[in-house]
PDB file of N, CA and C in Angstrom:
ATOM      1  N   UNK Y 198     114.091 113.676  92.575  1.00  0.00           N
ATOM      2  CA  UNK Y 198     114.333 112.299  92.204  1.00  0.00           C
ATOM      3  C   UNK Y 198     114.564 112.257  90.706  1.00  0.00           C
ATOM      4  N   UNK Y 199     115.504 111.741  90.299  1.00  0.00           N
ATOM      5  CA  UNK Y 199     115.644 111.269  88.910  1.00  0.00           C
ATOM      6  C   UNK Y 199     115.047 110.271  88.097  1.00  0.00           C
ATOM      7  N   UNK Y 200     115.029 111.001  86.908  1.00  0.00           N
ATOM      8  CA  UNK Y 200     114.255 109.807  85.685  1.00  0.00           C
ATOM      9  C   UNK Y 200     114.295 108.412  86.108  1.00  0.00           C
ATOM     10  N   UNK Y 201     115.592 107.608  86.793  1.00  0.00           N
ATOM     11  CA  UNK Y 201     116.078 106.214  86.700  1.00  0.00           C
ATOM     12  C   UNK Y 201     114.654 105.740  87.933  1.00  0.00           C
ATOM     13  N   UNK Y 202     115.019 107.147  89.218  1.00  0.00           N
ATOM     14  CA  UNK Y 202     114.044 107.237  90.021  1.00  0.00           C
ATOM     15  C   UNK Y 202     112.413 106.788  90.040  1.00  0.00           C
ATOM     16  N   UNK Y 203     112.003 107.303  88.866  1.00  0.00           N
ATOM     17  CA  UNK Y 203     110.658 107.232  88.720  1.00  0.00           C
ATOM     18  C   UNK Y 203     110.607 106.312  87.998  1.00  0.00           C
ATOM     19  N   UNK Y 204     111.295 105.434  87.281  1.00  0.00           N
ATOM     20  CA  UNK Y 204     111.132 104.139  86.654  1.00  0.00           C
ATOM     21  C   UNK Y 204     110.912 102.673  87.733  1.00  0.00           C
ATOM     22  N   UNK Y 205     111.870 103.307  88.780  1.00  0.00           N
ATOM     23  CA  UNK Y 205     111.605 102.196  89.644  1.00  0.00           C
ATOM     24  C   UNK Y 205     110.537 102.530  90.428  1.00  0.00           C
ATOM     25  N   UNK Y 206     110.140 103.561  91.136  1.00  0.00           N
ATOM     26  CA  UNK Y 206     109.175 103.377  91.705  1.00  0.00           C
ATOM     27  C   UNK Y 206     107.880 103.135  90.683  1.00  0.00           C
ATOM     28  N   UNK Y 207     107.613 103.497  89.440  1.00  0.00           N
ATOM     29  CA  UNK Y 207     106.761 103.135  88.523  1.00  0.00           C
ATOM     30  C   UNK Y 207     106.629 101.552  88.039  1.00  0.00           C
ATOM     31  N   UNK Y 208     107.749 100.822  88.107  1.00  0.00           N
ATOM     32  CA  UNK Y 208     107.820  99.168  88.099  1.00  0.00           C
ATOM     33  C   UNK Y 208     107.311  98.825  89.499  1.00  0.00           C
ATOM     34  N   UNK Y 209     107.485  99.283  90.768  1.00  0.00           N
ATOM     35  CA  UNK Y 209     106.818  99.029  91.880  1.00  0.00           C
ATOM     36  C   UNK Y 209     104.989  99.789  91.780  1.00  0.00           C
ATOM     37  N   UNK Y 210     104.745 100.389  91.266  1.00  0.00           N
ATOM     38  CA  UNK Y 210     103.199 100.785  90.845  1.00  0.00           C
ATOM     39  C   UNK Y 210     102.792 100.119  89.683  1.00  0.00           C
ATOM     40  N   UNK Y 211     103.781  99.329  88.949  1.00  0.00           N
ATOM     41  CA  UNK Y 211     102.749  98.648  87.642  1.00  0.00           C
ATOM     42  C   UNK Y 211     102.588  97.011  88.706  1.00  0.00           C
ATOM     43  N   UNK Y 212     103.061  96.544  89.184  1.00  0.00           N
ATOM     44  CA  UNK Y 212     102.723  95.621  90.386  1.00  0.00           C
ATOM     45  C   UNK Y 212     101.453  95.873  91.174  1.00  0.00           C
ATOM     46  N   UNK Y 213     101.885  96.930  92.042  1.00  0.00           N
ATOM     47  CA  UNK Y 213      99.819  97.011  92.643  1.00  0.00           C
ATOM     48  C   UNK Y 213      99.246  97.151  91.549  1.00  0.00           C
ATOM     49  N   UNK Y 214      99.218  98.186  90.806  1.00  0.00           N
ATOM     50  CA  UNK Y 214      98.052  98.040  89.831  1.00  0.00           C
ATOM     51  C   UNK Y 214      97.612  97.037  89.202  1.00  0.00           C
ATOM     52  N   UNK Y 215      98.374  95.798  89.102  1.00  0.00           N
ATOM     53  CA  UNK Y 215      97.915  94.405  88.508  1.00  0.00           C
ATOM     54  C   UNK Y 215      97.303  93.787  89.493  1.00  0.00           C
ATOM     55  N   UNK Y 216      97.751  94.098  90.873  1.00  0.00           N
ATOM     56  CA  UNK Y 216      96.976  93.737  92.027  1.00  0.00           C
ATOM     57  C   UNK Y 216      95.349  94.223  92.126  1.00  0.00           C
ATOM     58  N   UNK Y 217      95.755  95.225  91.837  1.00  0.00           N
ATOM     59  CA  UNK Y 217      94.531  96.201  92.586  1.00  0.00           C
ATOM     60  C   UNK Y 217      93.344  95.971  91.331  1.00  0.00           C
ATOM     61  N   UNK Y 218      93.438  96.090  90.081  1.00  0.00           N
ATOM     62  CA  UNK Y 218      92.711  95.763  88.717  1.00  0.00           C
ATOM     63  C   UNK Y 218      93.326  95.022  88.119  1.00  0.00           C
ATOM     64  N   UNK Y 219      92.797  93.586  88.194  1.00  0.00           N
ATOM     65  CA  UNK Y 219      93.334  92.873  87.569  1.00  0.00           C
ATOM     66  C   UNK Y 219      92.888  92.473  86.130  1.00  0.00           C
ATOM     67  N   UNK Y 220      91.416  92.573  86.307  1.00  0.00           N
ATOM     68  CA  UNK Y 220      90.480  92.756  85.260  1.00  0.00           C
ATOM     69  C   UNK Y 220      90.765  93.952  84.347  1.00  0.00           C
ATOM     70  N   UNK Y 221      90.833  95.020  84.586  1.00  0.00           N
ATOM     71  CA  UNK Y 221      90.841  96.375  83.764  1.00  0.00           C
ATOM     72  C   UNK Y 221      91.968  96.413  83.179  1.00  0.00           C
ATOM     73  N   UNK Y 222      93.299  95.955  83.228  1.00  0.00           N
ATOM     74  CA  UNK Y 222      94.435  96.266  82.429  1.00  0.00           C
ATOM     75  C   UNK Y 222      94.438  94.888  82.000  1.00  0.00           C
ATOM     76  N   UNK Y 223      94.453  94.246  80.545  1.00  0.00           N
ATOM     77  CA  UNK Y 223      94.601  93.152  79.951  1.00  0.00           C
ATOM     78  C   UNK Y 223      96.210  93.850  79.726  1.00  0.00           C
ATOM     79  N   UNK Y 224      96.514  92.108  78.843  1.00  0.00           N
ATOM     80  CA  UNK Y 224      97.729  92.951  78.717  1.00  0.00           C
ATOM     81  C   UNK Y 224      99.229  91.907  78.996  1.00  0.00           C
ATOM     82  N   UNK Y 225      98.731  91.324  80.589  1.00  0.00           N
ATOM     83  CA  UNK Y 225      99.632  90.677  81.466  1.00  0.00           C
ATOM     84  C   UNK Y 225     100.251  91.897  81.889  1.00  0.00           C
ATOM     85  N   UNK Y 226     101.578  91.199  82.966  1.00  0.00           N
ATOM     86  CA  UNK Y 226     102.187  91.535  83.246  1.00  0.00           C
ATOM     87  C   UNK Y 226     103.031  92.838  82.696  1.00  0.00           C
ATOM     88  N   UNK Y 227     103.799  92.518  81.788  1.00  0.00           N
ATOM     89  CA  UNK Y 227     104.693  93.441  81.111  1.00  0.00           C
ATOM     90  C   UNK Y 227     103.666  94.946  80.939  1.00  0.00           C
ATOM     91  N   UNK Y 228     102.413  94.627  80.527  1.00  0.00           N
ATOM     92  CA  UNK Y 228     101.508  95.929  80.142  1.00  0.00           C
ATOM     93  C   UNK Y 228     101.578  96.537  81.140  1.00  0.00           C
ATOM     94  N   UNK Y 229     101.381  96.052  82.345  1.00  0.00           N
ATOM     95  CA  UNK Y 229     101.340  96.648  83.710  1.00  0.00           C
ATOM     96  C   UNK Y 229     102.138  97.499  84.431  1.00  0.00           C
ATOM     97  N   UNK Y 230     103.888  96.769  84.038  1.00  0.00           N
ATOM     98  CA  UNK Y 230     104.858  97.450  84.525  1.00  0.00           C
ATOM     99  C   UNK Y 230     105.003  98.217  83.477  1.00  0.00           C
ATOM    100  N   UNK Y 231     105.066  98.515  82.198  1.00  0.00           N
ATOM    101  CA  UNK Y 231     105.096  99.672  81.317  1.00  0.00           C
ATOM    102  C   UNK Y 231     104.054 100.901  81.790  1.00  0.00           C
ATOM    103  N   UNK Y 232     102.246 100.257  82.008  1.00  0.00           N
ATOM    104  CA  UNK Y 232     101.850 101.600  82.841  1.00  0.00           C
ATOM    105  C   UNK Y 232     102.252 101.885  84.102  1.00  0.00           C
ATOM    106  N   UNK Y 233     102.877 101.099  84.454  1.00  0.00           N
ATOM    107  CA  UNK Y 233     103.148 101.715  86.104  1.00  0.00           C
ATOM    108  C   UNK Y 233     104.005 102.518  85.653  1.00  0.00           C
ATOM    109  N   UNK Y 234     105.137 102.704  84.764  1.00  0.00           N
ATOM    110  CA  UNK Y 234     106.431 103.714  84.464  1.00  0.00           C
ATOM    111  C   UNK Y 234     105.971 105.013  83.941  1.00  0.00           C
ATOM    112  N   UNK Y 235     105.130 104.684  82.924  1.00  0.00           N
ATOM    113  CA  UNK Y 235     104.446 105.624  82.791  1.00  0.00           C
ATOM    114  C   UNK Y 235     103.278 106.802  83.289  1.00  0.00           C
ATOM    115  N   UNK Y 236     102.575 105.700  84.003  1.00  0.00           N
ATOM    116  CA  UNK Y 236     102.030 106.771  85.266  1.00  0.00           C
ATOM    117  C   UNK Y 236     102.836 107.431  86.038  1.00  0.00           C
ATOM    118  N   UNK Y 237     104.198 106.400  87.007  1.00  0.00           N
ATOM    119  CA  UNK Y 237     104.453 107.268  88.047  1.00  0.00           C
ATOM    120  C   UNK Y 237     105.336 108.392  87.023  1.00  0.00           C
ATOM    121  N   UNK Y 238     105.918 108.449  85.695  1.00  0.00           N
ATOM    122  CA  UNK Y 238     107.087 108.990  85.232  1.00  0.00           C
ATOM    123  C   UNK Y 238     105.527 110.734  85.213  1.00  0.00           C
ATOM    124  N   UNK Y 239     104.288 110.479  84.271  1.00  0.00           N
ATOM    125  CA  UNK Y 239     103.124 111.365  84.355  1.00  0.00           C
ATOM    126  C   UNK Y 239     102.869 111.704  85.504  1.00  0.00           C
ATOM    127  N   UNK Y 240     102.696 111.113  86.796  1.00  0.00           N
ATOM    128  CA  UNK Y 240     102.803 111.730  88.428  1.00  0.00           C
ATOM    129  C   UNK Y 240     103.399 112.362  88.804  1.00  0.00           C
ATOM    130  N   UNK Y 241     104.605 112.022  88.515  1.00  0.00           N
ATOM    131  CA  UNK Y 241     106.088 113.186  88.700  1.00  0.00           C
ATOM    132  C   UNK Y 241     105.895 114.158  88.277  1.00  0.00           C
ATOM    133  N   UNK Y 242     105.939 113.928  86.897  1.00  0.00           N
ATOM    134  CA  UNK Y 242     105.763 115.604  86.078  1.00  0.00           C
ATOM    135  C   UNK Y 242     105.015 116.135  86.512  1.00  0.00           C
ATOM    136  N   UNK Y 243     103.389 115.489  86.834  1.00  0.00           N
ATOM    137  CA  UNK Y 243     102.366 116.662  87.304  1.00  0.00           C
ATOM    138  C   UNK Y 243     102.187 116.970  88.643  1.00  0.00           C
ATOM    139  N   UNK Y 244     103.327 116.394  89.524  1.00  0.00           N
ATOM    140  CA  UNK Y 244     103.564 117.012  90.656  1.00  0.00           C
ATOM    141  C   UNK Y 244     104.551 118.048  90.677  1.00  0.00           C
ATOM    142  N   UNK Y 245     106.015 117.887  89.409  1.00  0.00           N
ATOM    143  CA  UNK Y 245     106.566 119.025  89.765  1.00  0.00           C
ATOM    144  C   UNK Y 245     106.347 120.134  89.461  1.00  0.00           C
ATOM    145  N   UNK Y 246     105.302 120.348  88.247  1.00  0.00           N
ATOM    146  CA  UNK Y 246     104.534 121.390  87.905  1.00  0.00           C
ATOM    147  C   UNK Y 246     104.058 122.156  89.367  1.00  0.00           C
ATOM    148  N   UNK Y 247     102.664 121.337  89.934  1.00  0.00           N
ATOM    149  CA  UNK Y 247     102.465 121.811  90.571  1.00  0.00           C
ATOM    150  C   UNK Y 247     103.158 121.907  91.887  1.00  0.00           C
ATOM    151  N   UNK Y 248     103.806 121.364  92.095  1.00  0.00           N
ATOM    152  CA  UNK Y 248     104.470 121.608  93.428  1.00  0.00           C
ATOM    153  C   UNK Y 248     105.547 122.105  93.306  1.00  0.00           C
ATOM    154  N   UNK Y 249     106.138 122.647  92.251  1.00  0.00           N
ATOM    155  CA  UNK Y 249     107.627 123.308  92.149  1.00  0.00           C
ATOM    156  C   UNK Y 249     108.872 122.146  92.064  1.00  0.00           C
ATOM    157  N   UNK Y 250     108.818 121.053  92.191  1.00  0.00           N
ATOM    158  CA  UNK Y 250     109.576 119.668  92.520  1.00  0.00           C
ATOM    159  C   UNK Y 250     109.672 119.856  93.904  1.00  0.00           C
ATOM    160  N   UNK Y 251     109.672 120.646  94.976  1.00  0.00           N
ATOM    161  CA  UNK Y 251     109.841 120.497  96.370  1.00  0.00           C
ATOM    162  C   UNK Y 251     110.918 119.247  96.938  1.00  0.00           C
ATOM    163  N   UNK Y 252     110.021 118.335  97.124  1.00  0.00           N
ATOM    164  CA  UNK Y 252     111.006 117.600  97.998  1.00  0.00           C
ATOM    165  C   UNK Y 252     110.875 115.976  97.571  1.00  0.00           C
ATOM    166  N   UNK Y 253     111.034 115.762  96.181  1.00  0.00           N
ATOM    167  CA  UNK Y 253     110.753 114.660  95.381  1.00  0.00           C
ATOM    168  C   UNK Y 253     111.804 113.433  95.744  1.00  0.00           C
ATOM    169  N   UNK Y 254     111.389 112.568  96.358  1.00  0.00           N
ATOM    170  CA  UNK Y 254     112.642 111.281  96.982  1.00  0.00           C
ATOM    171  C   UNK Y 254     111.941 110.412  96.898  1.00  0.00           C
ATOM    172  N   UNK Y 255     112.631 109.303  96.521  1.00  0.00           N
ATOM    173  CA  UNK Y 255     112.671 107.980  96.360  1.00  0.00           C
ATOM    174  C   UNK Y 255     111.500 107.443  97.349  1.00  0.00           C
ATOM    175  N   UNK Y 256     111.493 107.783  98.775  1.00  0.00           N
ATOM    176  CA  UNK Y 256     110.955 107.536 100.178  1.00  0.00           C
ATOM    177  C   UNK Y 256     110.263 108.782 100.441  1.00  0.00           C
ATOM    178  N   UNK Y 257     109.745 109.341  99.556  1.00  0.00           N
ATOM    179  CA  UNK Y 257     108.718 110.257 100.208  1.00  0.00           C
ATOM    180  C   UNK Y 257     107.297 109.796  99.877  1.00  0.00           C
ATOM    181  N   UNK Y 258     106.714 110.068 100.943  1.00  0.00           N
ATOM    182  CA  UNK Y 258     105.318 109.593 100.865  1.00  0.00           C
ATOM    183  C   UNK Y 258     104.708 110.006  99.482  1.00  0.00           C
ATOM    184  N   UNK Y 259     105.116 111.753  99.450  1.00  0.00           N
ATOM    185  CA  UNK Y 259     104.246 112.212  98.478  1.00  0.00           C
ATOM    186  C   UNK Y 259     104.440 111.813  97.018  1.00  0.00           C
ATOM    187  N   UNK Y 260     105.741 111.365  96.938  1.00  0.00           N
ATOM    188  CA  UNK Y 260     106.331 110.853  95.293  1.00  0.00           C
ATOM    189  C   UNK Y 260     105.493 109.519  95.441  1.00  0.00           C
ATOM    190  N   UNK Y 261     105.369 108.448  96.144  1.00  0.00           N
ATOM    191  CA  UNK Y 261     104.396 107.101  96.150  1.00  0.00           C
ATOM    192  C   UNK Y 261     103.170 107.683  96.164  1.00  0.00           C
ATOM    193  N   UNK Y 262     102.162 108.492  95.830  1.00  0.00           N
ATOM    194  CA  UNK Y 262     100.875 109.320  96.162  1.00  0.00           C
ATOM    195  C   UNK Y 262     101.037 109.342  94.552  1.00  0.00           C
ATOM    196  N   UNK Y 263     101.826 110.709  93.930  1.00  0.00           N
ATOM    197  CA  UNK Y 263     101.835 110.899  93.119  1.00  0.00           C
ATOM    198  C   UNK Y 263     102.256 109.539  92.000  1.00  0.00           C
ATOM    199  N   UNK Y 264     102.944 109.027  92.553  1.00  0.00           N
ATOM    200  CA  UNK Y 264     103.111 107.616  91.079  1.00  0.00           C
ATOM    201  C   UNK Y 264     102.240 106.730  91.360  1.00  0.00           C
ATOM    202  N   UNK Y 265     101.555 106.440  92.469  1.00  0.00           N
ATOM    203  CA  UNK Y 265     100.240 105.432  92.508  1.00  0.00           C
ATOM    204  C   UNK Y 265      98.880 105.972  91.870  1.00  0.00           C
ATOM    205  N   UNK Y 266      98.680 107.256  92.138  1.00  0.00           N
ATOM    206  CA  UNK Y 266      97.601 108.123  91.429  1.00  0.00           C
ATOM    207  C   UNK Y 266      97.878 107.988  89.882  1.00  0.00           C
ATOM    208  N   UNK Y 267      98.850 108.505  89.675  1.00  0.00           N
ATOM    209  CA  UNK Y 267      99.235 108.192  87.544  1.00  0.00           C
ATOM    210  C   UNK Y 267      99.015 107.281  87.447  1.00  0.00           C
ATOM    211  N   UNK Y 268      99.504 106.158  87.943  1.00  0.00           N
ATOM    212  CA  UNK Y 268      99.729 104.373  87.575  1.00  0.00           C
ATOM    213  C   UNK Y 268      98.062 103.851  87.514  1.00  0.00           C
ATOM    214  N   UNK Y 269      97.008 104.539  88.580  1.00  0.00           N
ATOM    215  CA  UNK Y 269      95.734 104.106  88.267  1.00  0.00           C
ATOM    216  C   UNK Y 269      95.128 104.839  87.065  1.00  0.00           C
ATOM    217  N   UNK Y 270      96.100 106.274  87.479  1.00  0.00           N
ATOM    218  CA  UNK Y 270      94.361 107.145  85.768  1.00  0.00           C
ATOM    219  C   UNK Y 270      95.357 106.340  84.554  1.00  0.00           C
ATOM    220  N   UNK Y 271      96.570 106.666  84.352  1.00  0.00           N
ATOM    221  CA  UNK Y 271      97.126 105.604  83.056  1.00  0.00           C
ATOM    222  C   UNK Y 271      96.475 104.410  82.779  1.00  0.00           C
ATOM    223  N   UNK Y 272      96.346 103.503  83.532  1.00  0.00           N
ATOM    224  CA  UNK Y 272      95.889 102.273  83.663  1.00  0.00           C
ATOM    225  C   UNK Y 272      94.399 102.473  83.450  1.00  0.00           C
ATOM    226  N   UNK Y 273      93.375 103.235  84.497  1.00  0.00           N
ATOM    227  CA  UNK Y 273      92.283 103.256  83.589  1.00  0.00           C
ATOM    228  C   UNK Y 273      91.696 103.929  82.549  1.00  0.00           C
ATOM    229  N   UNK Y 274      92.801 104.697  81.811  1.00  0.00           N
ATOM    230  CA  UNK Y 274      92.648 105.332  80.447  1.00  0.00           C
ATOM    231  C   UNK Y 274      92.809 103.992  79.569  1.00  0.00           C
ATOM    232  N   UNK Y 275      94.189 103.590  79.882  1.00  0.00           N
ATOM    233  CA  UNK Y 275      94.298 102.222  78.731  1.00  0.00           C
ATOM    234  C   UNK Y 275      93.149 100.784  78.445  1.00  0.00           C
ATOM    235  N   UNK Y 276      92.779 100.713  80.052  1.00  0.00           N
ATOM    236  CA  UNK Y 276      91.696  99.380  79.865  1.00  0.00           C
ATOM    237  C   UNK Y 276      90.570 100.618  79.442  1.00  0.00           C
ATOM    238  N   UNK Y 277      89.869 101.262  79.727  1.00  0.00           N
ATOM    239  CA  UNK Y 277      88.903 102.207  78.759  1.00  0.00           C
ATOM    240  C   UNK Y 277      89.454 102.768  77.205  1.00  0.00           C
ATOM    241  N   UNK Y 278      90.143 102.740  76.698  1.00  0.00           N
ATOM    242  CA  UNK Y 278      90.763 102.867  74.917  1.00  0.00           C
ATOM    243  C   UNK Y 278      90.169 101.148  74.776  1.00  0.00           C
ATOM    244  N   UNK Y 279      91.294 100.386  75.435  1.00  0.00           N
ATOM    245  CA  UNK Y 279      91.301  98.626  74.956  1.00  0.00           C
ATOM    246  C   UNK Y 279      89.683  97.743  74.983  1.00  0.00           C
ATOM    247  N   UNK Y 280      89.505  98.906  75.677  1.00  0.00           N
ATOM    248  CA  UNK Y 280      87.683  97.874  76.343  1.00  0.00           C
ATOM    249  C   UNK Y 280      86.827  98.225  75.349  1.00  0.00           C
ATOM    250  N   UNK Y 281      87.187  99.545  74.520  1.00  0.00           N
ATOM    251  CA  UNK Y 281      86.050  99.857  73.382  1.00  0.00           C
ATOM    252  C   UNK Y 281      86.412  99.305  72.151  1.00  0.00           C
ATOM    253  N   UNK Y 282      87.991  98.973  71.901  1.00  0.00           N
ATOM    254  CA  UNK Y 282      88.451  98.797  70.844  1.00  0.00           C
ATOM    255  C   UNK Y 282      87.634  97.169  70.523  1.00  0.00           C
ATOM    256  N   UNK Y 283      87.670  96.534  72.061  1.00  0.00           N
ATOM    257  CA  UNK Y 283      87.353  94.934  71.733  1.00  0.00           C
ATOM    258  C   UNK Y 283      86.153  94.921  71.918  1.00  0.00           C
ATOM    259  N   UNK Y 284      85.624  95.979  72.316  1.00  0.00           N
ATOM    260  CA  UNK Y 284      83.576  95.888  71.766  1.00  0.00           C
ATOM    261  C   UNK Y 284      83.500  96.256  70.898  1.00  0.00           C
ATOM    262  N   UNK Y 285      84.271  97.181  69.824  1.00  0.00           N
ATOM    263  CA  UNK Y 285      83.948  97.666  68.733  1.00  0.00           C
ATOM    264  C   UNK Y 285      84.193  96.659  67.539  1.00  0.00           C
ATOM    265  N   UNK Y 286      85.355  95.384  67.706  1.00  0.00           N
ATOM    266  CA  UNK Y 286      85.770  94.922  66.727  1.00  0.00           C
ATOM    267  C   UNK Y 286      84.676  93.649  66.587  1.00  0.00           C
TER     268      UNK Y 286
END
């Protein structure tokens, strides 16, 4: 699957993730779909590492696995950075 690839399915993972934690990613919207791109674009990569890229498609289960998994650790790396920054200030 291509870069353009993992942007869209990563705009479709910054959506659940606003679903799924709505509390943990401040931000709104826009923050959300930027980590979703960025997780699933970090999912990808660390699936084709480990998996050789195999069989990476748009409609494969395992590419939605891998960009929903990034889209949550991205997402709860960022509300854990943002959550200390606004207890610290």
């Amino acid at each position: 699957m291509g870069f353009i690839g993992w942007i869209v399915l990563g705009l479709i993972v910054g959506v659940i993730v606003k679903a799924v934690m709505p509390g943990r990613v401040g931000g709104g919207w826009i923050t959300s779909l930027i980590l979703g791109v960025v997780g699933a674009i970090v999912g990808g990569w660390i699936g084709d590492l480990l998996f050789g890229g195999g069989k990476m498609e748009f409609w494969n289960l395992g590419s939605w696995i891998l960009a929903l998994v990034g889209g949550f650790v991205v997402a709860g790396v960022y509300g854990a950075i943002t959550g200390r920054n606004k207890s610290a200030a």
